[in-house]
Amino acid sequence: MSLPERGKDESKWILESIEVVDPMADVPLEDHDDNKKSNVNGSPESMVVKFPNEASLSNNGDNIRHRNNNNNNNGGGGSVKMERVQSGAARGLKGLRFLDRSVTGKENDAWKSIGKRFNQNAVDGKISKDKFGTCIGMGAESKEFAGELYEALARRRNICAENGVTLDELRVFWEDMTNKDLEARLQVFFDMCDKNGDGRLSEEEVREVILLSAAANKLGNLKQHASTYAALIMEELDPDQNGYIEMWQLETLLREMASAEEGTGVKCNTKNQELTKAMIPSMYRTPLRKFFNKTREFVLDKWKKIWVISLWIAINIALYSWKFMQYRDTREFKVMGYCLCSAKGAAETLKFNMALIVLTMCRNTLTRLRGTFLNRIIPFDDNINFHKMIAVGVVIGTVVHVGMHVTCDFPRIQSCPKRKFMSILGPNFNYKQPTYLEIVLSIPGTTGIAMVLIMAFVFTLATHYFRRSIVKLPSPLHRLAGFNAFWYAHHLLIGVYVLLVIHGYYLFLTKDWRKKTTWMYLVVPLILYSTERLHPFVNREDHRVSVIKAILYTGNVLALYMTKPAGFKYKSGMYLFIKCKDISKFEWHPFSITSAPGDDYLSVHIRTLGDWTTELRKRFEQVCGPQNVETRPGALQRMQTRVTSGKDPSQAGYPKILIKGPYGAPAQNYKNYDVLLLIGLGIGATPMISILKDILSHMKGGNLEQGSTHGNNSLEEGKKCPNRAYFYWVTREQASFEWFKGVMDDVAEYDQDGIIEMHNYLTSVYAEGDARSALIGMIQKLQHAKNGLDVVSESRIRTHFARPNWKKVFTDLTSQHENSRIGVFYCGSPTLTPTLRNLCKEFSLNSSTRFAFHKENF
């Protein structure tokens, strides 16, 4: 081995060759002619280690700044270039990039967009440093990072860029950033860090780059500890305490990270690809057989929904046909014809659907029914979707009924010859032939018009665009959008049911009360619903609870810990309704329960997204003391708080809170599966946290397999916990991890058998391989290896960057849990729902593992 000694100027280090003494050393070698060169001492065919890329210390161009290009002070001739081969780690390092699409083969398209943005932002034919980030496609949060990159590229090319750069100079910058050679891109990154150009990175320079990376990735906590993490990098890469690190040392750490990730990924992907091919049954290998078998699988997967919807449609068709045929044989048919039959048929379906839609909102009844055998054949989890489907049926019935009357029946009554009218319809109209206007202004006419107007108003505000405030209306109409408008407008339907009964009683063509069946359809559903809303016993009363602790998190989240009322029994995954009389005496809002059934308190985590939740947070902000949070890791019972210790909850001055429930949700049946895949987006993690806490409580009690033996609120006896649970939490804010930090630490502490596997994903951080997150990835690896803590979540669970590869997640689960039933529970934005549902179908179809998808609905 020929290595120069380190003198005062250690930037002159040059690697000529490395002799491998042990021929059995695990060093990847390739049979190239270059391997047969002798070393500088003349020894025959010494084995040379080949590193991932050539030109480690070579020139990048005539005008590019040279690094470590001095001759060896100790002799030995000129500098010998590092010889490299493309190892797996090097292939992983190809992800180090400054721009998207820099290595995708679409550089021309990318440059066109950059040129277009240059023309939009250039002043006097030049783009300034402040606009450089915008021009190359970096967001506003990366402005400082882009500015440092701008200066580094200018230094490399000896370009005076104080007043901006031209389009040709920008093209040169872009070529440097998108260079196919990893070594060139790594040199750019090193130059950006090395501001003074001495070929070394001091601790202060590392700290400044950490600050830039933290700002670009919206990591406020990382900025506060930048000095600590800079010292950590120096400690790892500068063991001799020289006070600086060089590019080859930085590259070594990057290579180790890429090698570790690729080593596990390639092996797993190869196995999964082979496994997937082997698991495709012969019944799916031809298009025709695949179609029939996919249809069969779909029916088997959705049979509950299929038979319920089919039954609903069949009942509607039967009622319509029955009434249609009945009126075809009446005397009135001679005047109004098939228009009357269609109107009366639609009216019969309207009575049925107006009664059925009420039952879908009887939450207490549905919660009780979930615990019966009916849950095996009726999809109670889809009550909200069925409610919407029935509403569509109501709209269709209304359009047909009103349309037939207004456009056909009324004109025919008015224009009917008087003698014919008196002989057929005279008794129904007191032997007076009405005009069109008189029919409209009659009791059936006015009640019908009023119902149509109210339902049109209510149904419009219930649409997604209005309920989610997507529609932007001018003032004062803006109050018609949002949850509050939806909630209050729905109460107008009480008047619709009153009008419906009146409308059905004052019919023109039916005088016998026994044939006026509207009230017969409505009486049972309305009594049941009214009883749930009004009767204290059936309603389990509006529980008045005391707030024990209130925590105000960054990210607009309020955590409430409340006393548990006597007899309040629930399962993990259920939800409850909360009302604050100080804000509104009528509004109830649903929130998932985040405490475990065995806890002696109730907890909810509330994200401020609307008027009511914003006002609730403000009320608690006024009561809570200064934001002096004491971190107390450990058991779940020891919670963080900003309330003065020792203060009695009843004397704390908290707003008065009422709750009602609990109500059933899909996640409550998690124990029916062998394996769990829990997915939460942002605040959607709340129902999953309750499940994790319940599993943890069983771990602590040592009765994971036997079921619950303590407390009345945990899992039922004879029910065991799933064998494994995978939790994927995806959020865009670093502060979100504070919400359930205690739970994550408890999982790491108590889950010795690896039952729970947690994966945190922060989407605000650029994906692995992006230059803006390169140092963050290094810090994360070093911090977790040394102290066992994640730099992002500050818990023991490591955080991943960007978004999960869901197909890979399902592929891994399929290979690890063959012949298992996996329950996939998701709570979050509806945009991810189709992806997860389709993956469940795909992998259930092509493997021996069965995935059952459940989405939380409120």
CSV table of C-alpha atoms in Angstrom, one decimal, residues 105-449:
chain,number,residue,atom,x,y,z
A,105,GLY,CA,-33.4,10.9,-19.9
A,106,LYS,CA,-35.8,13.8,-20.3
A,107,GLU,CA,-33.2,16.6,-19.9
A,108,ASN,CA,-34.4,18.4,-23.1
A,109,ASP,CA,-37.9,18.6,-21.8
A,110,ALA,CA,-36.7,19.8,-18.4
A,111,TRP,CA,-34.5,22.5,-20.0
A,112,LYS,CA,-37.4,23.8,-22.0
A,113,SER,CA,-39.4,24.4,-18.8
A,114,ILE,CA,-36.3,26.1,-17.2
A,115,GLY,CA,-35.9,28.3,-20.3
A,116,LYS,CA,-39.5,29.2,-20.2
A,117,ARG,CA,-39.3,30.2,-16.5
A,118,PHE,CA,-36.1,32.2,-17.3
A,119,ASN,CA,-38.0,34.3,-19.8
A,120,GLN,CA,-40.7,34.9,-17.3
A,121,ASN,CA,-38.4,36.0,-14.5
A,122,ALA,CA,-35.3,37.5,-16.3
A,123,VAL,CA,-34.6,41.2,-16.0
A,124,ASP,CA,-32.4,42.7,-18.8
A,125,GLY,CA,-31.6,39.2,-20.0
A,126,LYS,CA,-30.3,37.9,-16.7
A,127,ILE,CA,-31.8,35.9,-13.8
A,128,SER,CA,-30.9,37.0,-10.3
A,129,LYS,CA,-29.8,34.9,-7.4
A,130,ASP,CA,-33.2,35.4,-5.7
A,131,LYS,CA,-35.0,34.0,-8.8
A,132,PHE,CA,-32.6,31.2,-9.4
A,133,GLY,CA,-34.5,28.7,-7.3
A,134,THR,CA,-37.8,29.5,-9.0
A,135,CYS,CA,-36.2,29.3,-12.4
A,136,ILE,CA,-34.8,25.7,-11.8
A,137,GLY,CA,-38.0,24.5,-10.3
A,138,MET,CA,-37.2,24.6,-6.5
A,139,GLY,CA,-40.0,25.8,-4.2
A,140,ALA,CA,-40.0,28.9,-2.1
A,141,GLU,CA,-38.9,27.0,0.9
A,142,SER,CA,-35.7,26.1,-0.9
A,143,LYS,CA,-34.8,29.7,-1.7
A,144,GLU,CA,-31.8,29.9,0.6
A,145,PHE,CA,-30.5,26.5,-0.5
A,146,ALA,CA,-30.9,27.5,-4.2
A,147,GLY,CA,-28.9,30.7,-3.4
A,148,GLU,CA,-26.0,28.8,-2.0
A,149,LEU,CA,-26.1,26.4,-5.0
A,150,TYR,CA,-26.1,29.4,-7.3
A,151,GLU,CA,-22.9,30.9,-5.7
A,152,ALA,CA,-21.2,27.5,-5.7
A,153,LEU,CA,-21.9,27.0,-9.4
A,154,ALA,CA,-20.6,30.5,-10.2
A,155,ARG,CA,-17.4,29.9,-8.3
A,156,ARG,CA,-16.8,26.6,-10.1
A,157,ARG,CA,-17.1,28.3,-13.5
A,158,ASN,CA,-15.4,31.5,-12.4
A,159,ILE,CA,-18.5,33.5,-13.4
A,160,CYS,CA,-19.2,36.9,-11.9
A,161,ALA,CA,-22.9,36.4,-10.9
A,162,GLU,CA,-23.5,39.3,-8.6
A,163,ASN,CA,-25.8,40.9,-11.2
A,164,GLY,CA,-27.3,37.7,-12.4
A,165,VAL,CA,-26.5,35.1,-15.1
A,166,THR,CA,-27.5,34.9,-18.7
A,167,LEU,CA,-29.4,32.1,-20.3
A,168,ASP,CA,-26.2,30.6,-21.7
A,169,GLU,CA,-24.6,30.7,-18.2
A,170,LEU,CA,-27.7,29.2,-16.7
A,171,ARG,CA,-27.4,26.4,-19.2
A,172,VAL,CA,-23.8,25.7,-18.0
A,173,PHE,CA,-25.1,25.6,-14.4
A,174,TRP,CA,-27.9,23.3,-15.4
A,175,GLU,CA,-25.4,20.9,-17.2
A,176,ASP,CA,-23.3,20.8,-14.0
A,177,MET,CA,-26.4,20.0,-11.9
A,178,THR,CA,-27.6,17.3,-14.2
A,179,ASN,CA,-24.2,15.7,-15.1
A,180,LYS,CA,-24.5,12.0,-15.6
A,181,ASP,CA,-21.3,11.5,-13.6
A,182,LEU,CA,-21.9,11.0,-10.0
A,183,GLU,CA,-18.5,12.4,-9.1
A,184,ALA,CA,-19.3,15.7,-10.8
A,185,ARG,CA,-22.6,16.1,-9.0
A,186,LEU,CA,-20.9,15.1,-5.7
A,187,GLN,CA,-18.2,17.7,-6.3
A,188,VAL,CA,-20.9,20.4,-6.9
A,189,PHE,CA,-22.5,19.4,-3.5
A,190,PHE,CA,-19.1,19.6,-1.8
A,191,ASP,CA,-18.4,23.0,-3.4
A,192,MET,CA,-21.7,24.3,-2.2
A,193,CYS,CA,-20.7,23.2,1.4
A,194,ASP,CA,-17.1,24.5,1.1
A,195,LYS,CA,-17.7,28.2,0.9
A,196,ASN,CA,-14.1,29.3,1.3
A,197,GLY,CA,-12.8,26.9,-1.4
A,198,ASP,CA,-10.0,25.3,0.7
A,199,GLY,CA,-11.1,21.8,-0.1
A,200,ARG,CA,-12.2,21.1,3.4
A,201,LEU,CA,-15.4,21.3,5.3
A,202,SER,CA,-15.3,22.9,8.8
A,203,GLU,CA,-17.9,22.2,11.5
A,204,GLU,CA,-19.3,25.7,10.9
A,205,GLU,CA,-19.7,25.0,7.2
A,206,VAL,CA,-21.5,21.8,7.9
A,207,ARG,CA,-23.8,23.5,10.4
A,208,GLU,CA,-24.7,26.2,7.8
A,209,VAL,CA,-25.7,23.5,5.2
A,210,ILE,CA,-27.7,21.7,7.9
A,211,LEU,CA,-29.6,24.9,8.4
A,212,LEU,CA,-30.2,25.3,4.7
A,213,SER,CA,-31.4,21.7,4.4
A,214,ALA,CA,-33.7,22.1,7.4
A,215,ALA,CA,-35.3,25.2,6.0
A,216,ALA,CA,-35.8,23.6,2.6
A,217,ASN,CA,-37.5,20.6,4.2
A,218,LYS,CA,-39.5,22.6,6.8
A,219,LEU,CA,-37.8,20.9,9.8
A,220,GLY,CA,-37.9,23.5,12.5
A,221,ASN,CA,-36.7,21.2,15.2
A,222,LEU,CA,-33.6,20.3,13.2
A,223,LYS,CA,-32.7,23.9,12.9
A,224,GLN,CA,-32.6,24.3,16.7
A,225,HIS,CA,-30.1,21.4,17.0
A,226,ALA,CA,-28.0,22.2,13.9
A,227,SER,CA,-24.9,22.7,16.0
A,228,THR,CA,-25.3,19.4,17.8
A,229,TYR,CA,-25.8,17.5,14.5
A,230,ALA,CA,-22.8,19.2,12.9
A,231,ALA,CA,-20.7,18.0,15.8
A,232,LEU,CA,-22.1,14.5,15.3
A,233,ILE,CA,-21.0,14.4,11.6
A,234,MET,CA,-17.6,15.7,12.5
A,235,GLU,CA,-17.2,13.1,15.2
A,236,GLU,CA,-18.1,10.4,12.8
A,237,LEU,CA,-16.0,11.6,9.8
A,238,ASP,CA,-13.2,13.3,11.6
A,239,PRO,CA,-12.0,10.8,14.3
A,240,ASP,CA,-8.6,12.3,14.4
A,241,GLN,CA,-10.1,15.7,15.4
A,242,ASN,CA,-8.4,17.6,12.6
A,243,GLY,CA,-11.3,20.1,12.5
A,244,TYR,CA,-12.3,19.4,9.0
A,245,ILE,CA,-13.5,16.7,6.6
A,246,GLU,CA,-12.8,16.1,3.0
A,247,MET,CA,-14.9,15.0,0.0
A,248,TRP,CA,-13.8,11.4,0.0
A,249,GLN,CA,-15.0,11.1,3.7
A,250,LEU,CA,-18.3,12.6,2.8
A,251,GLU,CA,-18.7,10.2,-0.1
A,252,THR,CA,-17.9,7.3,2.2
A,253,LEU,CA,-20.8,8.0,4.4
A,254,LEU,CA,-23.1,8.5,1.5
A,255,ARG,CA,-21.9,5.2,0.0
A,256,GLU,CA,-22.6,3.4,3.3
A,257,MET,CA,-26.1,4.7,3.4
A,258,ALA,CA,-26.9,3.8,-0.2
A,259,SER,CA,-25.3,0.3,0.2
A,260,ALA,CA,-27.3,-0.5,3.4
A,261,GLU,CA,-30.6,0.5,1.7
A,262,GLU,CA,-29.8,-1.2,-1.6
A,263,GLY,CA,-28.5,-4.4,0.1
A,264,THR,CA,-31.9,-5.0,1.7
A,265,GLY,CA,-33.9,-3.7,-1.2
A,266,VAL,CA,-32.4,-5.8,-4.0
A,267,LYS,CA,-32.7,-9.0,-2.1
A,268,CYS,CA,-36.2,-8.3,-1.1
A,269,ASN,CA,-37.3,-7.2,-4.5
A,270,THR,CA,-35.8,-10.2,-6.2
A,271,LYS,CA,-37.5,-12.6,-3.8
A,272,ASN,CA,-40.8,-10.8,-4.2
A,273,GLN,CA,-40.6,-10.8,-8.0
A,274,GLU,CA,-40.0,-14.6,-8.1
A,275,LEU,CA,-42.7,-15.1,-5.5
A,276,THR,CA,-45.3,-13.1,-7.4
A,277,LYS,CA,-44.6,-15.0,-10.6
A,278,ALA,CA,-44.9,-18.3,-8.8
A,279,MET,CA,-48.1,-17.3,-7.1
A,280,ILE,CA,-50.2,-16.5,-10.2
A,281,PRO,CA,-52.6,-19.4,-10.6
A,282,SER,CA,-53.4,-21.0,-13.9
A,283,MET,CA,-56.9,-19.7,-13.7
A,284,TYR,CA,-55.7,-16.2,-14.3
A,285,ARG,CA,-53.3,-16.8,-17.2
A,286,THR,CA,-55.8,-16.3,-20.1
A,287,PRO,CA,-57.8,-13.1,-20.5
A,288,LEU,CA,-61.2,-14.9,-20.6
A,289,ARG,CA,-60.5,-17.0,-17.5
A,290,LYS,CA,-59.0,-14.1,-15.8
A,291,PHE,CA,-62.1,-12.0,-16.4
A,292,PHE,CA,-64.5,-14.6,-15.1
A,293,ASN,CA,-62.3,-15.4,-12.1
A,294,LYS,CA,-61.8,-11.7,-11.3
A,295,THR,CA,-65.6,-11.3,-11.4
A,296,ARG,CA,-65.9,-14.2,-9.0
A,297,GLU,CA,-63.3,-12.7,-6.7
A,298,PHE,CA,-65.1,-9.4,-6.8
A,299,VAL,CA,-68.4,-11.0,-5.9
A,300,LEU,CA,-66.8,-12.9,-3.0
A,301,ASP,CA,-65.1,-9.7,-1.8
A,302,LYS,CA,-68.1,-7.4,-2.1
A,303,TRP,CA,-71.0,-9.9,-1.5
A,304,LYS,CA,-72.4,-8.0,1.4
A,305,LYS,CA,-72.7,-4.8,-0.5
A,306,ILE,CA,-73.9,-6.5,-3.6
A,307,TRP,CA,-76.8,-8.3,-2.0
A,308,VAL,CA,-77.9,-5.3,0.1
A,309,ILE,CA,-77.8,-3.0,-2.9
A,310,SER,CA,-79.5,-5.6,-5.1
A,311,LEU,CA,-82.3,-6.0,-2.5
A,312,TRP,CA,-82.7,-2.2,-2.3
A,313,ILE,CA,-83.0,-1.9,-6.0
A,314,ALA,CA,-85.3,-4.9,-6.2
A,315,ILE,CA,-87.6,-3.4,-3.6
A,316,ASN,CA,-87.7,-0.1,-5.4
A,317,ILE,CA,-88.5,-1.8,-8.7
A,318,ALA,CA,-91.2,-3.9,-7.1
A,319,LEU,CA,-92.9,-0.9,-5.4
A,320,TYR,CA,-92.8,1.1,-8.6
A,321,SER,CA,-94.2,-1.8,-10.7
A,322,TRP,CA,-96.9,-2.6,-8.2
A,323,LYS,CA,-98.2,1.0,-8.0
A,324,PHE,CA,-97.8,1.4,-11.8
A,325,MET,CA,-99.9,-1.6,-12.5
A,326,GLN,CA,-102.4,-0.6,-9.8
A,327,TYR,CA,-103.2,2.8,-11.3
A,328,ARG,CA,-103.2,1.4,-14.9
A,329,ASP,CA,-106.5,-0.4,-14.0
A,330,THR,CA,-108.1,2.7,-12.4
A,331,ARG,CA,-110.7,5.1,-13.9
A,332,GLU,CA,-108.3,8.0,-13.6
A,333,PHE,CA,-106.0,6.3,-16.1
A,334,LYS,CA,-108.5,7.2,-18.8
A,335,VAL,CA,-107.8,10.9,-18.2
A,336,MET,CA,-104.1,11.0,-17.3
A,337,GLY,CA,-102.8,7.8,-18.9
A,338,TYR,CA,-99.3,6.4,-18.1
A,339,CYS,CA,-98.2,9.8,-16.7
A,340,LEU,CA,-100.3,9.0,-13.6
A,341,CYS,CA,-98.9,5.5,-13.3
A,342,SER,CA,-95.3,6.8,-13.5
A,343,ALA,CA,-96.0,9.5,-11.0
A,344,LYS,CA,-97.6,7.2,-8.5
A,345,GLY,CA,-94.9,4.5,-8.9
A,346,ALA,CA,-92.2,7.1,-8.2
A,347,ALA,CA,-94.2,8.3,-5.2
A,348,GLU,CA,-94.2,4.8,-3.7
A,349,THR,CA,-90.4,4.5,-4.0
A,350,LEU,CA,-90.1,8.0,-2.4
A,351,LYS,CA,-92.1,6.9,0.7
A,352,PHE,CA,-89.8,3.8,1.1
A,353,ASN,CA,-86.5,5.7,0.6
A,354,MET,CA,-87.5,8.6,2.9
A,355,ALA,CA,-88.2,6.0,5.6
A,356,LEU,CA,-85.0,4.0,4.9
A,357,ILE,CA,-82.7,6.9,4.8
A,358,VAL,CA,-83.5,7.7,8.5
A,359,LEU,CA,-82.5,4.3,9.6
A,360,THR,CA,-79.0,4.7,8.2
A,361,MET,CA,-78.5,7.6,10.7
A,362,CYS,CA,-79.6,5.7,13.8
A,363,ARG,CA,-76.0,5.3,15.1
A,364,ASN,CA,-76.8,3.7,18.5
A,365,THR,CA,-78.9,1.1,16.8
A,366,LEU,CA,-76.3,0.4,14.2
A,367,THR,CA,-73.6,0.2,16.9
A,368,ARG,CA,-75.6,-2.4,18.7
A,369,LEU,CA,-76.3,-4.4,15.6
A,370,ARG,CA,-72.5,-4.6,14.8
A,371,GLY,CA,-72.2,-6.9,17.8
A,372,THR,CA,-74.8,-9.3,16.5
A,373,PHE,CA,-74.8,-12.0,13.8
A,374,LEU,CA,-76.2,-9.4,11.4
A,375,ASN,CA,-72.7,-7.9,11.1
A,376,ARG,CA,-71.7,-11.0,9.2
A,377,ILE,CA,-74.2,-10.4,6.4
A,378,ILE,CA,-74.8,-6.6,6.4
A,379,PRO,CA,-72.1,-4.0,5.8
A,380,PHE,CA,-72.8,-1.6,8.6
A,381,ASP,CA,-69.4,0.1,8.0
A,382,ASP,CA,-70.9,1.5,4.8
A,383,ASN,CA,-73.9,3.2,6.3
A,384,ILE,CA,-72.8,6.6,5.2
A,385,ASN,CA,-72.3,5.5,1.6
A,386,PHE,CA,-75.7,3.8,1.6
A,387,HIS,CA,-77.2,7.0,3.0
A,388,LYS,CA,-75.8,8.9,0.0
A,389,MET,CA,-77.1,6.2,-2.4
A,390,ILE,CA,-80.6,6.4,-0.9
A,391,ALA,CA,-80.4,10.1,-1.3
A,392,VAL,CA,-79.8,9.7,-5.0
A,393,GLY,CA,-82.8,7.4,-5.1
A,394,VAL,CA,-84.9,10.1,-3.4
A,395,VAL,CA,-83.7,12.7,-6.0
A,396,ILE,CA,-84.6,10.3,-8.9
A,397,GLY,CA,-88.0,9.6,-7.4
A,398,THR,CA,-88.7,13.3,-6.9
A,399,VAL,CA,-87.7,14.2,-10.4
A,400,VAL,CA,-90.0,11.5,-11.9
A,401,HIS,CA,-92.9,12.2,-9.6
A,402,VAL,CA,-92.9,16.0,-9.9
A,403,GLY,CA,-92.0,15.9,-13.6
A,404,MET,CA,-95.0,13.6,-14.5
A,405,HIS,CA,-97.4,15.7,-12.5
A,406,VAL,CA,-96.3,19.2,-13.6
A,407,THR,CA,-95.7,18.4,-17.3
A,408,CYS,CA,-98.4,15.8,-17.9
A,409,ASP,CA,-101.0,15.2,-15.3
A,410,PHE,CA,-102.0,18.8,-14.4
A,411,PRO,CA,-102.4,19.9,-18.1
A,412,ARG,CA,-104.5,16.8,-18.8
A,413,ILE,CA,-106.8,17.5,-15.8
A,414,GLN,CA,-107.3,21.1,-17.0
A,415,SER,CA,-107.9,20.3,-20.6
A,416,CYS,CA,-110.1,17.3,-20.0
A,417,PRO,CA,-113.6,17.6,-21.5
A,418,LYS,CA,-116.0,18.7,-18.8
A,419,ARG,CA,-118.4,15.8,-19.2
A,420,LYS,CA,-115.6,13.2,-19.1
A,421,PHE,CA,-114.0,15.0,-16.1
A,422,MET,CA,-117.2,15.1,-14.1
A,423,SER,CA,-117.9,11.4,-14.7
A,424,ILE,CA,-114.4,10.2,-13.9
A,425,LEU,CA,-112.7,12.8,-11.6
A,426,GLY,CA,-115.7,14.8,-10.4
A,427,PRO,CA,-116.0,13.1,-7.0
A,428,ASN,CA,-112.3,13.6,-6.3
A,429,PHE,CA,-112.4,17.4,-7.0
A,430,ASN,CA,-115.9,18.1,-5.5
A,431,TYR,CA,-117.3,18.3,-9.0
A,432,LYS,CA,-115.4,21.4,-9.9
A,433,GLN,CA,-112.8,21.2,-12.7
A,434,PRO,CA,-109.7,23.1,-11.4
A,435,THR,CA,-107.3,25.2,-13.5
A,436,TYR,CA,-103.6,24.5,-13.6
A,437,LEU,CA,-102.9,27.3,-11.1
A,438,GLU,CA,-105.5,26.1,-8.7
A,439,ILE,CA,-103.9,22.6,-8.6
A,440,VAL,CA,-100.5,24.1,-7.9
A,441,LEU,CA,-101.9,26.3,-5.1
A,442,SER,CA,-103.7,23.4,-3.4
A,443,ILE,CA,-102.4,21.8,-0.3
A,444,PRO,CA,-100.8,18.9,-2.2
A,445,GLY,CA,-99.3,21.4,-4.6
A,446,THR,CA,-97.9,23.8,-2.1
A,447,THR,CA,-96.5,21.2,0.2
A,448,GLY,CA,-94.9,19.4,-2.8
A,449,ILE,CA,-93.3,22.6,-4.0
